[in-house]
mmCIF file of C-alpha atoms in Angstrom:
data_model
loop_
_atom_site.group_PDB
_atom_site.id
_atom_site.type_symbol
_atom_site.label_atom_id
_atom_site.label_comp_id
_atom_site.label_asym_id
_atom_site.label_seq_id
_atom_site.Cartn_x
_atom_site.Cartn_y
_atom_site.Cartn_z
ATOM 1 C CA MET O 1 -24.312 -37.393 2.661
ATOM 2 C CA PHE O 2 -22.005 -35.587 4.812
ATOM 3 C CA ASN O 3 -20.965 -33.252 2.157
ATOM 4 C CA ALA O 4 -24.692 -32.369 1.692
ATOM 5 C CA ALA O 5 -24.901 -31.486 5.324
ATOM 6 C CA ALA O 6 -21.565 -29.750 5.704
ATOM 7 C CA SER O 7 -23.161 -26.409 4.931
ATOM 8 C CA LYS O 8 -25.195 -26.575 8.207
ATOM 9 C CA PRO O 9 -22.714 -27.354 11.052
ATOM 10 C CA GLU O 10 -25.805 -28.462 13.285
ATOM 11 C CA LEU O 11 -26.709 -31.116 10.689
ATOM 12 C CA ILE O 12 -23.386 -32.745 10.782
ATOM 13 C CA LEU O 13 -24.022 -33.926 14.326
ATOM 14 C CA ILE O 14 -27.479 -35.184 13.497
ATOM 15 C CA THR O 15 -26.003 -36.813 10.295
ATOM 16 C CA SER O 16 -23.260 -38.513 12.300
ATOM 17 C CA ILE O 17 -25.640 -39.910 14.948
ATOM 18 C CA ALA O 18 -27.972 -41.260 12.235
ATOM 19 C CA TRP O 19 -25.017 -42.941 10.654
ATOM 20 C CA CYS O 20 -24.078 -44.492 13.900
ATOM 21 C CA PHE O 21 -27.501 -45.948 14.449
ATOM 22 C CA LEU O 22 -27.699 -47.020 10.809
ATOM 23 C CA LEU O 23 -24.559 -49.030 10.990
ATOM 24 C CA CYS O 24 -25.478 -50.494 14.504
ATOM 25 C CA GLY O 25 -28.823 -51.841 12.777
ATOM 26 C CA PHE O 26 -26.671 -53.371 9.840
ATOM 27 C CA ALA O 27 -24.172 -54.980 12.349
ATOM 28 C CA GLU O 28 -26.962 -56.643 14.373
ATOM 29 C CA LYS O 29 -28.532 -57.950 11.113
ATOM 30 C CA ALA O 30 -25.152 -59.317 9.985
ATOM 31 C CA GLY O 31 -24.647 -61.226 13.458
ATOM 32 C CA LEU O 32 -22.253 -58.604 14.973
ATOM 33 C CA SER O 33 -22.841 -56.724 18.192
ATOM 34 C CA LYS O 34 -24.275 -53.180 18.169
ATOM 35 C CA GLU O 35 -20.964 -51.959 19.897
ATOM 36 C CA MET O 36 -19.068 -53.183 16.818
ATOM 37 C CA GLY O 37 -21.377 -51.248 14.497
ATOM 38 C CA ALA O 38 -20.802 -48.157 16.625
ATOM 39 C CA LEU O 39 -16.965 -48.654 16.494
ATOM 40 C CA ILE O 40 -17.235 -49.007 12.595
ATOM 41 C CA ALA O 41 -19.334 -45.962 12.165
ATOM 42 C CA GLY O 42 -16.741 -43.975 14.461
ATOM 43 C CA VAL O 43 -13.775 -45.087 12.192
ATOM 44 C CA SER O 44 -15.688 -44.133 9.083
ATOM 45 C CA ILE O 45 -16.492 -40.751 10.428
ATOM 46 C CA ALA O 46 -12.960 -40.071 11.531
ATOM 47 C CA ALA O 47 -11.889 -40.802 7.903
ATOM 48 C CA PHE O 48 -13.775 -37.493 6.769
ATOM 49 C CA PRO O 49 -12.764 -34.178 7.273
ATOM 50 C CA TYR O 50 -15.636 -33.505 9.874
ATOM 51 C CA GLY O 51 -14.257 -35.916 12.406
ATOM 52 C CA ALA O 52 -12.738 -33.273 14.632
ATOM 53 C CA ASP O 53 -16.014 -31.174 14.751
ATOM 54 C CA VAL O 54 -18.127 -34.279 15.514
ATOM 55 C CA ILE O 55 -15.720 -35.252 18.328
ATOM 56 C CA ALA O 56 -16.066 -31.687 19.928
ATOM 57 C CA LYS O 57 -19.807 -31.728 19.580
ATOM 58 C CA LEU O 58 -20.091 -35.279 21.115
ATOM 59 C CA SER O 59 -17.698 -34.674 24.103
ATOM 60 C CA GLY O 60 -20.444 -33.689 26.409
ATOM 61 C CA ILE O 61 -22.594 -36.834 25.650
ATOM 62 C CA ARG O 62 -19.349 -39.026 25.637
ATOM 63 C CA ASP O 63 -18.452 -37.745 29.047
ATOM 64 C CA PHE O 64 -21.848 -38.370 30.495
ATOM 65 C CA PHE O 65 -22.057 -41.997 29.305
ATOM 66 C CA ILE O 66 -18.295 -42.563 30.247
ATOM 67 C CA THR O 67 -19.476 -41.826 33.893
ATOM 68 C CA LEU O 68 -22.214 -44.188 33.742
ATOM 69 C CA PHE O 69 -19.903 -46.743 32.206
ATOM 70 C CA PHE O 70 -17.284 -46.471 35.025
ATOM 71 C CA VAL O 71 -20.333 -46.714 37.573
ATOM 72 C CA ALA O 72 -21.367 -49.978 35.841
ATOM 73 C CA LEU O 73 -17.914 -51.138 35.786
ATOM 74 C CA GLY O 74 -17.271 -50.536 39.518
ATOM 75 C CA MET O 75 -20.398 -52.396 40.309
ATOM 76 C CA LYS O 76 -19.206 -55.652 38.464
ATOM 77 C CA ILE O 77 -15.955 -55.785 40.388
ATOM 78 C CA PRO O 78 -16.171 -57.853 43.598
ATOM 79 C CA ILE O 79 -13.886 -57.212 46.770
ATOM 80 C CA PRO O 80 -10.611 -58.304 45.358
ATOM 81 C CA SER O 81 -8.541 -60.644 47.119
ATOM 82 C CA ILE O 82 -4.688 -60.315 47.889
ATOM 83 C CA GLN O 83 -3.981 -62.762 44.968
ATOM 84 C CA ILE O 84 -6.096 -60.812 42.533
ATOM 85 C CA LEU O 85 -4.496 -57.584 43.559
ATOM 86 C CA SER O 86 -1.097 -58.925 43.198
ATOM 87 C CA ILE O 87 -1.650 -60.317 39.792
ATOM 88 C CA SER O 88 -3.230 -56.973 38.787
ATOM 89 C CA LEU O 89 -0.353 -55.028 39.953
ATOM 90 C CA ILE O 90 1.946 -57.344 37.929
ATOM 91 C CA ALA O 91 -0.104 -56.934 34.859
ATOM 92 C CA VAL O 92 -0.072 -53.154 35.043
ATOM 93 C CA VAL O 93 3.666 -52.965 35.485
ATOM 94 C CA PHE O 94 4.090 -55.311 32.645
ATOM 95 C CA VAL O 95 1.637 -53.137 30.470
ATOM 96 C CA ILE O 96 3.418 -49.869 31.219
ATOM 97 C CA PHE O 97 7.011 -51.542 30.638
ATOM 98 C CA SER O 98 6.051 -53.095 27.511
ATOM 99 C CA ARG O 99 4.303 -49.835 26.023
ATOM 100 C CA VAL O 100 7.470 -47.890 26.763
ATOM 101 C CA ILE O 101 9.753 -50.605 25.225
ATOM 102 C CA THR O 102 7.502 -51.291 22.255
ATOM 103 C CA VAL O 103 6.924 -47.538 21.463
ATOM 104 C CA ALA O 104 10.337 -46.011 22.400
ATOM 105 C CA THR O 105 12.460 -48.479 20.427
ATOM 106 C CA PRO O 106 10.988 -47.735 16.900
ATOM 107 C CA VAL O 107 10.659 -44.044 17.491
ATOM 108 C CA TYR O 108 14.451 -43.938 18.583
ATOM 109 C CA LEU O 109 15.406 -45.899 15.625
ATOM 110 C CA SER O 110 13.533 -43.665 13.187
ATOM 111 C CA GLY O 111 15.551 -40.730 14.339
ATOM 112 C CA LYS O 112 12.852 -39.019 16.677
ATOM 113 C CA GLY O 113 14.700 -39.188 19.912
ATOM 114 C CA LEU O 114 14.470 -41.162 23.083
ATOM 115 C CA ARG O 115 12.446 -38.821 25.066
ATOM 116 C CA ALA O 116 9.746 -38.550 22.265
ATOM 117 C CA GLY O 117 9.470 -42.471 22.496
ATOM 118 C CA ILE O 118 9.536 -42.617 26.317
ATOM 119 C CA VAL O 119 6.807 -40.001 26.675
ATOM 120 C CA THR O 120 4.630 -41.446 24.022
ATOM 121 C CA GLY O 121 4.802 -44.789 25.641
ATOM 122 C CA LEU O 122 4.040 -43.294 29.076
ATOM 123 C CA ASN O 123 1.118 -41.635 27.641
ATOM 124 C CA LEU O 124 -0.302 -44.862 26.490
ATOM 125 C CA ALA O 125 -0.006 -46.627 29.732
ATOM 126 C CA GLN O 126 -3.779 -47.387 30.297
ATOM 127 C CA ILE O 127 -5.476 -50.440 29.440
ATOM 128 C CA SER O 128 -8.096 -49.871 26.505
ATOM 129 C CA GLU O 129 -11.688 -49.983 27.370
ATOM 130 C CA PHE O 130 -12.070 -52.025 24.146
ATOM 131 C CA SER O 131 -10.607 -54.910 26.068
ATOM 132 C CA LEU O 132 -13.893 -55.048 28.088
ATOM 133 C CA VAL O 133 -15.728 -55.689 24.737
ATOM 134 C CA ILE O 134 -13.451 -58.784 24.239
ATOM 135 C CA LEU O 135 -13.976 -59.674 27.868
ATOM 136 C CA SER O 136 -17.716 -59.557 27.864
ATOM 137 C CA LEU O 137 -17.693 -61.780 24.549
ATOM 138 C CA GLY O 138 -15.580 -64.228 26.186
ATOM 139 C CA MET O 139 -17.732 -64.438 29.224
ATOM 140 C CA GLY O 140 -20.696 -64.998 27.146
ATOM 141 C CA TYR O 141 -19.178 -67.807 25.251
ATOM 142 C CA GLY O 142 -17.845 -69.359 28.529
ATOM 143 C CA HIS O 143 -14.245 -68.813 27.508
ATOM 144 C CA ILE O 144 -13.223 -66.759 30.450
ATOM 145 C CA SER O 145 -13.711 -67.544 34.183
ATOM 146 C CA LYS O 146 -15.138 -65.317 36.777
ATOM 147 C CA GLU O 147 -11.716 -64.950 38.441
ATOM 148 C CA LEU O 148 -9.960 -63.843 35.204
ATOM 149 C CA GLU O 149 -12.872 -61.222 34.545
ATOM 150 C CA SER O 150 -12.179 -59.822 38.118
ATOM 151 C CA THR O 151 -8.568 -59.725 37.431
ATOM 152 C CA VAL O 152 -8.632 -57.849 34.219
ATOM 153 C CA LEU O 153 -11.245 -55.371 35.447
ATOM 154 C CA THR O 154 -9.127 -54.625 38.452
ATOM 155 C CA SER O 155 -6.078 -54.279 36.251
ATOM 156 C CA MET O 156 -7.871 -51.904 34.187
ATOM 157 C CA ILE O 157 -8.989 -49.764 37.096
ATOM 158 C CA LEU O 158 -5.491 -49.689 38.607
ATOM 159 C CA ALA O 159 -3.914 -48.768 35.141
ATOM 160 C CA SER O 160 -6.422 -45.899 34.755
ATOM 161 C CA VAL O 161 -5.490 -44.633 38.239
ATOM 162 C CA VAL O 162 -1.828 -44.901 37.782
ATOM 163 C CA SER O 163 -1.649 -43.679 34.218
ATOM 164 C CA THR O 164 -3.500 -40.256 35.223
ATOM 165 C CA TYR O 165 -0.416 -39.562 37.458
ATOM 166 C CA ILE O 166 2.125 -40.881 34.803
ATOM 167 C CA ILE O 167 0.616 -38.577 32.231
ATOM 168 C CA LEU O 168 0.561 -35.715 34.630
ATOM 169 C CA PHE O 169 4.196 -36.169 35.391
ATOM 170 C CA ASN O 170 5.566 -37.767 32.073
ATOM 171 C CA ASP O 171 8.196 -35.083 31.832
ATOM 172 C CA PRO O 172 10.073 -35.635 35.030
ATOM 173 C CA ILE O 173 9.401 -39.416 34.778
ATOM 174 C CA SER O 174 10.798 -39.473 31.146
ATOM 175 C CA ARG O 175 13.946 -37.330 32.231
ATOM 176 C CA PHE O 176 14.663 -39.892 35.014
ATOM 177 C CA ILE O 177 14.441 -42.875 32.578
ATOM 178 C CA LEU O 178 16.630 -40.960 30.456
ATOM 179 C CA LYS O 179 19.375 -40.557 33.076
ATOM 180 C CA ILE O 180 19.364 -44.357 33.507
ATOM 181 C CA LEU O 181 19.490 -44.925 29.751
ATOM 182 C CA ASN O 182 22.379 -42.534 29.700
ATOM 183 C CA MET O 183 24.319 -44.560 32.131
ATOM 184 C CA ILE O 184 24.129 -47.642 30.001
ATOM 185 C CA GLY O 185 25.237 -45.618 26.774
ATOM 186 C CA LEU O 186 21.834 -44.728 25.292
ATOM 187 C CA LYS O 187 21.944 -41.057 24.917
ATOM 188 C CA GLU O 188 19.506 -38.438 23.562
ATOM 189 C CA LYS O 189 20.991 -36.635 20.491
ATOM 190 C CA GLU O 190 21.116 -32.764 21.259
ATOM 191 C CA ASP O 191 19.968 -31.752 17.647
ATOM 192 C CA GLU O 192 16.958 -33.834 18.016
ATOM 193 C CA GLU O 193 15.349 -31.806 20.777
ATOM 194 C CA ASP O 194 13.164 -29.871 18.400
ATOM 195 C CA GLN O 195 12.097 -32.933 16.535
ATOM 196 C CA THR O 196 11.205 -34.528 19.949
ATOM 197 C CA GLU O 197 8.773 -31.588 21.025
ATOM 198 C CA SER O 198 7.308 -31.756 17.590
ATOM 199 C CA TYR O 199 6.811 -35.393 17.715
ATOM 200 C CA ILE O 200 5.404 -35.231 21.261
ATOM 201 C CA THR O 201 2.737 -32.709 20.321
ATOM 202 C CA GLY O 202 1.787 -34.363 17.142
ATOM 203 C CA GLN O 203 1.174 -31.082 15.525
ATOM 204 C CA SER O 204 2.567 -30.002 12.067
ATOM 205 C CA LYS O 205 4.016 -26.487 12.055
ATOM 206 C CA ARG O 206 0.810 -24.680 11.099
ATOM 207 C CA ASP O 207 1.488 -21.517 13.124
ATOM 208 C CA ILE O 208 -0.821 -19.238 10.969
ATOM 209 C CA VAL O 209 -4.333 -20.113 11.627
ATOM 210 C CA ILE O 210 -7.218 -18.457 9.493
ATOM 211 C CA LEU O 211 -10.740 -18.682 10.956
ATOM 212 C CA GLY O 212 -13.377 -18.591 8.175
ATOM 213 C CA TYR O 213 -12.681 -18.464 4.392
ATOM 214 C CA PHE O 214 -14.644 -15.756 2.780
ATOM 215 C CA ARG O 215 -13.854 -12.470 0.732
ATOM 216 C CA ILE O 216 -11.448 -11.225 3.169
ATOM 217 C CA ALA O 217 -9.547 -14.614 3.554
ATOM 218 C CA GLN O 218 -9.349 -14.961 -0.094
ATOM 219 C CA GLY O 219 -7.864 -11.545 -0.700
ATOM 220 C CA LEU O 220 -5.371 -12.172 2.174
ATOM 221 C CA LEU O 221 -4.194 -15.483 0.508
ATOM 222 C CA GLU O 222 -3.980 -13.646 -2.796
ATOM 223 C CA GLY O 223 -1.388 -11.271 -1.186
ATOM 224 C CA ILE O 224 0.449 -14.252 0.501
ATOM 225 C CA GLU O 225 0.726 -16.004 -2.792
ATOM 226 C CA ARG O 226 2.018 -13.035 -4.559
ATOM 227 C CA GLU O 227 4.449 -11.622 -1.984
ATOM 228 C CA LYS O 228 5.116 -14.554 0.587
ATOM 229 C CA PRO O 229 4.488 -17.924 -1.069
ATOM 230 C CA GLU O 230 6.702 -19.683 1.545
ATOM 231 C CA TRP O 231 4.025 -18.958 4.052
ATOM 232 C CA LEU O 232 1.409 -21.213 2.364
ATOM 233 C CA ASN O 233 2.785 -24.380 4.051
ATOM 234 C CA ARG O 234 2.399 -22.743 7.407
ATOM 235 C CA ILE O 235 -1.365 -21.841 7.110
ATOM 236 C CA LEU O 236 -4.384 -23.704 8.584
ATOM 237 C CA ILE O 237 -7.772 -22.696 7.384
ATOM 238 C CA VAL O 238 -10.779 -23.663 9.482
ATOM 239 C CA ASP O 239 -14.293 -23.320 7.815
ATOM 240 C CA PHE O 240 -17.390 -25.184 7.361
ATOM 241 C CA ASN O 241 -17.541 -25.019 3.582
ATOM 242 C CA PRO O 242 -15.838 -27.887 2.001
ATOM 243 C CA VAL O 243 -16.024 -26.171 -1.508
ATOM 244 C CA PHE O 244 -12.603 -24.789 -1.452
ATOM 245 C CA ARG O 245 -10.786 -27.678 0.320
ATOM 246 C CA GLN O 246 -9.219 -29.093 -2.883
ATOM 247 C CA SER O 247 -8.025 -25.765 -4.325
ATOM 248 C CA LEU O 248 -6.581 -24.755 -0.936
ATOM 249 C CA GLU O 249 -4.820 -28.128 -0.385
ATOM 250 C CA ALA O 250 -3.463 -28.107 -3.904
ATOM 251 C CA LYS O 251 -1.528 -24.770 -2.894
ATOM 252 C CA GLY O 252 -0.070 -26.539 0.158
ATOM 253 C CA ILE O 253 -2.580 -25.110 2.699
ATOM 254 C CA ARG O 254 -4.192 -27.352 5.209
ATOM 255 C CA TRP O 255 -8.112 -26.973 5.395
ATOM 256 C CA ALA O 256 -9.952 -28.416 8.257
ATOM 257 C CA TYR O 257 -13.745 -28.592 8.851
ATOM 258 C CA GLY O 258 -14.755 -26.776 12.026
ATOM 259 C CA ASP O 259 -17.663 -24.913 13.635
ATOM 260 C CA LEU O 260 -16.180 -21.714 15.024
ATOM 261 C CA ALA O 261 -18.944 -21.439 17.728
ATOM 262 C CA ASN O 262 -17.674 -24.736 19.538
ATOM 263 C CA PRO O 263 -14.397 -24.116 21.345
ATOM 264 C CA GLU O 264 -13.774 -27.885 21.644
ATOM 265 C CA THR O 265 -13.579 -27.966 17.839
ATOM 266 C CA LEU O 266 -10.802 -25.498 17.920
ATOM 267 C CA HIS O 267 -9.077 -27.540 20.562
ATOM 268 C CA HIS O 268 -9.365 -30.855 18.743
ATOM 269 C CA LEU O 269 -7.834 -29.199 15.506
ATOM 270 C CA GLY O 270 -4.536 -28.388 17.681
ATOM 271 C CA ILE O 271 -4.356 -24.639 17.302
ATOM 272 C CA GLU O 272 -2.524 -24.378 20.710
ATOM 273 C CA GLU O 273 0.745 -23.961 18.954
ATOM 274 C CA ALA O 274 -0.357 -21.271 16.583
ATOM 275 C CA LYS O 275 1.678 -17.853 16.553
ATOM 276 C CA TYR O 276 -0.897 -16.011 14.604
ATOM 277 C CA VAL O 277 -4.720 -16.518 14.674
ATOM 278 C CA ILE O 278 -6.890 -14.499 12.246
ATOM 279 C CA CYS O 279 -10.452 -14.305 12.051
ATOM 280 C CA THR O 280 -11.648 -12.781 8.881
ATOM 281 C CA ILE O 281 -15.367 -12.920 9.402
ATOM 282 C CA SER O 282 -17.432 -10.389 11.577
ATOM 283 C CA ASP O 283 -20.332 -10.847 13.908
ATOM 284 C CA MET O 284 -22.793 -10.594 11.151
ATOM 285 C CA ILE O 285 -21.430 -13.917 9.367
ATOM 286 C CA LEU O 286 -20.459 -15.652 12.439
ATOM 287 C CA LYS O 287 -23.285 -18.168 13.644
ATOM 288 C CA GLY O 288 -23.674 -19.234 17.107
ATOM 289 C CA THR O 289 -20.823 -16.932 18.681
ATOM 290 C CA THR O 290 -19.415 -13.525 18.495
ATOM 291 C CA SER O 291 -16.024 -12.093 18.092
ATOM 292 C CA ARG O 292 -15.879 -11.417 21.964
ATOM 293 C CA ARG O 293 -16.721 -14.959 22.887
ATOM 294 C CA LEU O 294 -14.186 -16.264 20.105
ATOM 295 C CA LEU O 295 -11.555 -13.986 21.594
ATOM 296 C CA GLU O 296 -12.005 -15.435 25.185
ATOM 297 C CA SER O 297 -12.107 -18.977 23.699
ATOM 298 C CA LEU O 298 -8.861 -18.282 21.845
ATOM 299 C CA LYS O 299 -7.040 -16.869 24.734
ATOM 300 C CA VAL O 300 -8.004 -19.962 26.899
ATOM 301 C CA ILE O 301 -7.001 -22.515 24.249
ATOM 302 C CA CYS O 302 -3.767 -20.818 23.175
ATOM 303 C CA HIS O 303 -2.885 -19.675 26.768
ATOM 304 C CA ARG O 304 0.599 -21.181 26.584
ATOM 305 C CA THR O 305 1.875 -19.626 23.263
ATOM 306 C CA GLN O 306 -0.163 -16.484 23.592
ATOM 307 C CA PRO O 307 -0.463 -15.837 19.808
ATOM 308 C CA SER O 308 -1.367 -12.574 18.076
ATOM 309 C CA ILE O 309 -5.135 -12.634 17.553
ATOM 310 C CA ILE O 310 -6.514 -10.472 14.627
ATOM 311 C CA LEU O 311 -10.358 -10.073 14.614
ATOM 312 C CA THR O 312 -12.803 -8.555 12.249
ATOM 313 C CA THR O 313 -15.819 -6.403 13.081
ATOM 314 C CA ASP O 314 -18.172 -4.165 11.371
ATOM 315 C CA ASP O 315 -18.265 -1.497 14.255
ATOM 316 C CA VAL O 316 -15.517 1.001 15.406
ATOM 317 C CA GLN O 317 -16.421 0.995 18.872
ATOM 318 C CA GLU O 318 -16.442 -2.836 19.015
ATOM 319 C CA ALA O 319 -13.095 -2.857 17.577
ATOM 320 C CA GLU O 320 -11.834 -0.711 20.536
ATOM 321 C CA ILE O 321 -13.394 -3.086 22.867
ATOM 322 C CA LEU O 322 -11.635 -6.048 21.360
ATOM 323 C CA VAL O 323 -8.401 -4.298 21.376
ATOM 324 C CA LYS O 324 -8.788 -3.665 25.049
ATOM 325 C CA SER O 325 -9.876 -7.306 25.768
ATOM 326 C CA GLY O 326 -6.523 -8.492 24.252
ATOM 327 C CA ALA O 327 -6.763 -8.564 20.324
ATOM 328 C CA ALA O 328 -3.396 -7.541 18.774
ATOM 329 C CA HIS O 329 -5.324 -5.818 15.957
ATOM 330 C CA VAL O 330 -8.923 -5.554 14.759
ATOM 331 C CA ILE O 331 -9.915 -5.068 11.171
ATOM 332 C CA VAL O 332 -13.070 -2.971 10.110
ATOM 333 C CA PRO O 333 -13.753 -3.596 6.632
ATOM 334 C CA GLY O 334 -16.221 -0.688 6.078
ATOM 335 C CA ARG O 335 -13.517 1.735 7.554
ATOM 336 C CA ILE O 336 -10.802 0.314 5.245
ATOM 337 C CA SER O 337 -13.153 0.513 2.122
ATOM 338 C CA GLY O 338 -14.152 3.929 2.923
ATOM 339 C CA MET O 339 -10.429 5.223 3.282
ATOM 340 C CA SER O 340 -9.656 3.283 -0.039
ATOM 341 C CA LEU O 341 -12.483 4.860 -1.721
ATOM 342 C CA PHE O 342 -11.411 8.242 -0.357
ATOM 343 C CA LYS O 343 -8.027 7.954 -1.809
ATOM 344 C CA GLU O 344 -9.432 6.965 -5.001
ATOM 345 C CA MET O 345 -11.876 9.702 -5.051
ATOM 346 C CA LYS O 346 -9.138 12.176 -4.083
ATOM 347 C CA THR O 347 -6.982 11.036 -6.987
ATOM 348 C CA ILE O 348 -9.748 11.499 -9.371
ATOM 349 C CA VAL O 349 -10.599 14.849 -8.052
ATOM 350 C CA ASP O 350 -7.104 16.062 -8.085
ATOM 351 C CA HIS O 351 -6.627 14.964 -11.574
ATOM 352 C CA SER O 352 -9.831 16.470 -12.769
ATOM 353 C CA LYS O 353 -8.555 19.969 -10.925
ATOM 354 C CA ARG O 354 -5.212 19.796 -12.600
ATOM 355 C CA SER O 355 -6.991 18.883 -16.077
ATOM 356 C CA LEU O 356 -9.202 21.915 -15.671
ATOM 357 C CA GLU O 357 -6.619 24.234 -14.606
ATOM 358 C CA SER O 358 -4.440 23.114 -17.586
ATOM 359 C CA GLN O 359 -7.445 23.792 -20.042
ATOM 360 C CA THR O 360 -7.995 27.285 -18.475
ATOM 361 C CA SER O 361 -4.330 28.252 -18.846
ATOM 362 C CA SER O 362 -4.271 27.122 -22.438
ATOM 363 C CA VAL O 363 -7.495 29.174 -23.210
ATOM 364 C CA LYS O 364 -5.862 32.255 -21.625
ATOM 365 C CA LYS O 365 -2.789 31.870 -23.744
ATOM 366 C CA LYS O 366 -4.870 31.626 -26.768
ATOM 367 C CA LYS O 367 -6.683 34.890 -25.897
ATOM 368 C CA ARG O 368 -3.355 36.602 -25.534
#
């Protein structure tokens, strides 16, 4: 079903929403809640290569309903007493401490470094909203008292507020914790620093990103395969046509489904660490965006690494504008084809001229 809709990026969103409603209906018939059906739908969509694109396109709707969710959540919380606040603070401290311990320990033992585990644990400091689903079920069955509900809700809100600043300042906090751990003999290994950064970002080293897979991209990959095959495992191709996925992945190239018109899609695919971003399709093929808009989006997404951005256009004047706007290089396929054709034509004409001169010379010799 998703493969059939993949050729039209706008159909992916509609298909995903329809799939969600379908599973919600099945869940209700099976005696489960509609929320559980929606959760199952989300998990199943995430297993497909279209997950990042769907997340990007649903982000606006998600943010709108999250706002309403927190409004409704705040209306449920009565004015907390000193006792509830105290218990909630203790619960938040316990959650943060337990997350850091349970995450940092296996990460450190697996050789990824202390800082990687600490930062990851700090980033998981919040209490999941899924706990509210369990809480509402417990309230419905009468297993949870009103006081406990207030305590859990207050704890979740406190954790949300505190975790915002913890995530914002996770680097200085992790360094402070590292100093304390160094005093008791746990030290970060110096040669693990690069592994730590890679683990924190969660990105594989795909620093060559190719946007769109068509004739130019195919020719580019042929050249890379022939001249620089070691580059293949550094390449990420973002395209909406899954036909080439298996053949590309068989070569060690990572393929990801994505709509280039949506900047959030590129953000969710994690191209922030790219060193080279190459768009091999021009405005005539791009749908819903232009090379100029794409360039501005890439500059915002990759502002930290500032990669070399190579674009494609069909107009020489547009190429000059793109270079002035920050593109490292702009390919004009018509111009390249014309120059190549001129060289071939010049070779043929020169060869014909030499052949004619040779024939004329031989005729003159015979007359003598």
